[in-house]
């Protein structure tokens, strides 16, 4: 995480005019951090499942994160579970909203 507090949410809301819905336990790791996914894959899967449950409960169609590792882990978990949510990096999300050439 960038440690930016709610700055990313405010940037998305103010720059893109999109209402950001807070995710329960947003500050909790997705389960990919450090070596957890390698040394304790069962723990990693449990953390990921809880995170994806929170995403499902939020009703979000897009999940934005600032961590490339989280993008990979969450996207893979969402795809594997059939969850219909797009997982994107914050830079990818913002770049898609830039005016075209």
Coordinates of C-alpha atoms in Angstrom, one line a residue:
X1 CA 0.0 0.0 0.0
X2 CA 1.1 3.5 -0.7
X3 CA 0.2 4.6 2.8
X4 CA -1.9 7.4 1.3
X5 CA -4.8 7.1 3.6
X6 CA -8.0 8.1 1.7
X7 CA -6.1 10.1 -0.9
X8 CA -6.6 7.6 -3.6
X9 CA -10.3 7.4 -2.9
X10 CA -10.5 11.3 -3.0
X11 CA -8.5 11.4 -6.2
X12 CA -10.9 9.0 -7.9
X13 CA -14.0 10.8 -6.6
X14 CA -12.7 14.3 -7.4
X15 CA -10.9 13.6 -10.7
X16 CA -13.3 11.0 -12.2
X17 CA -16.5 12.0 -10.5
X18 CA -17.1 8.5 -9.3
X19 CA -18.4 7.6 -5.9
X20 CA -16.1 5.3 -4.1
X21 CA -17.7 2.7 -1.8
X22 CA -15.6 1.8 1.1
X23 CA -14.6 -1.9 1.3
X24 CA -15.0 -3.6 4.7
X25 CA -11.5 -4.4 6.1
X26 CA -9.9 -2.5 3.2
X27 CA -6.7 -2.0 5.3
X28 CA -6.3 -5.8 5.7
X29 CA -3.8 -7.6 3.5
X30 CA -5.1 -9.6 0.5
X31 CA -3.0 -12.6 1.5
X32 CA -0.2 -12.2 -1.1
X33 CA 2.1 -10.1 1.1
X34 CA 5.6 -11.1 1.9
X35 CA 6.2 -14.8 1.5
X36 CA 2.7 -15.8 2.9
X37 CA 1.4 -17.1 -0.4
X38 CA 4.5 -19.3 -0.7
X39 CA 5.2 -20.5 2.8
X40 CA 1.5 -20.7 4.0
X41 CA -0.7 -21.0 0.9
X42 CA -3.7 -22.2 3.0
X43 CA -3.5 -19.1 5.1
X44 CA -3.1 -17.0 1.9
X45 CA -6.2 -18.6 0.4
X46 CA -8.2 -18.0 3.5
X47 CA -7.3 -14.3 3.6
X48 CA -8.0 -14.0 -0.1
X49 CA -11.5 -15.7 0.4
X50 CA -12.4 -13.2 3.2
X51 CA -11.3 -10.2 1.0
X52 CA -13.3 -11.5 -1.9
X53 CA -16.3 -12.0 0.4
X54 CA -16.0 -8.4 1.4
X55 CA -15.9 -7.4 -2.3
X56 CA -19.0 -9.4 -3.0
X57 CA -20.8 -7.9 -0.1
X58 CA -19.9 -4.4 -1.3
X59 CA -21.6 -5.0 -4.7
X60 CA -18.5 -3.5 -6.4
X61 CA -18.1 -4.0 -10.2
X62 CA -14.5 -2.7 -10.1
X63 CA -11.9 -3.2 -7.4
X64 CA -9.0 -0.7 -7.4
X65 CA -5.8 -1.3 -5.6
X66 CA -2.4 0.4 -5.5
X67 CA -0.4 -2.8 -5.2
X68 CA 0.7 -4.8 -8.2
X69 CA 0.9 -8.0 -6.1
X70 CA -2.6 -7.5 -4.8
X71 CA -3.9 -7.0 -8.4
X72 CA -2.4 -10.3 -9.4
X73 CA -3.7 -12.2 -6.3
X74 CA -7.1 -10.6 -6.2
X75 CA -7.6 -10.9 -10.0
X76 CA -6.6 -14.5 -10.0
X77 CA -8.9 -15.3 -7.0
X78 CA -11.8 -13.4 -8.5
X79 CA -11.4 -15.2 -11.8
X80 CA -11.0 -18.6 -10.2
X81 CA -14.2 -18.1 -8.1
X82 CA -16.2 -16.8 -11.0
X83 CA -16.6 -13.4 -9.2
X84 CA -17.8 -10.8 -11.7
X85 CA -15.5 -7.9 -10.6
X86 CA -12.8 -6.2 -12.5
X87 CA -9.6 -5.9 -10.5
X88 CA -7.3 -3.1 -11.6
X89 CA -4.3 -1.1 -10.5
X90 CA -5.0 2.5 -9.5
X91 CA -2.8 3.8 -12.3
X92 CA -4.6 1.6 -14.8
X93 CA -8.0 2.8 -13.6
X94 CA -7.0 6.5 -13.8
X95 CA -5.2 6.1 -17.2
X96 CA -8.4 4.7 -18.7
X97 CA -10.2 7.9 -17.8
X98 CA -7.7 10.3 -19.4
X99 CA -8.9 12.1 -22.5
X100 CA -7.9 10.5 -25.8
X101 CA -5.4 12.0 -28.2

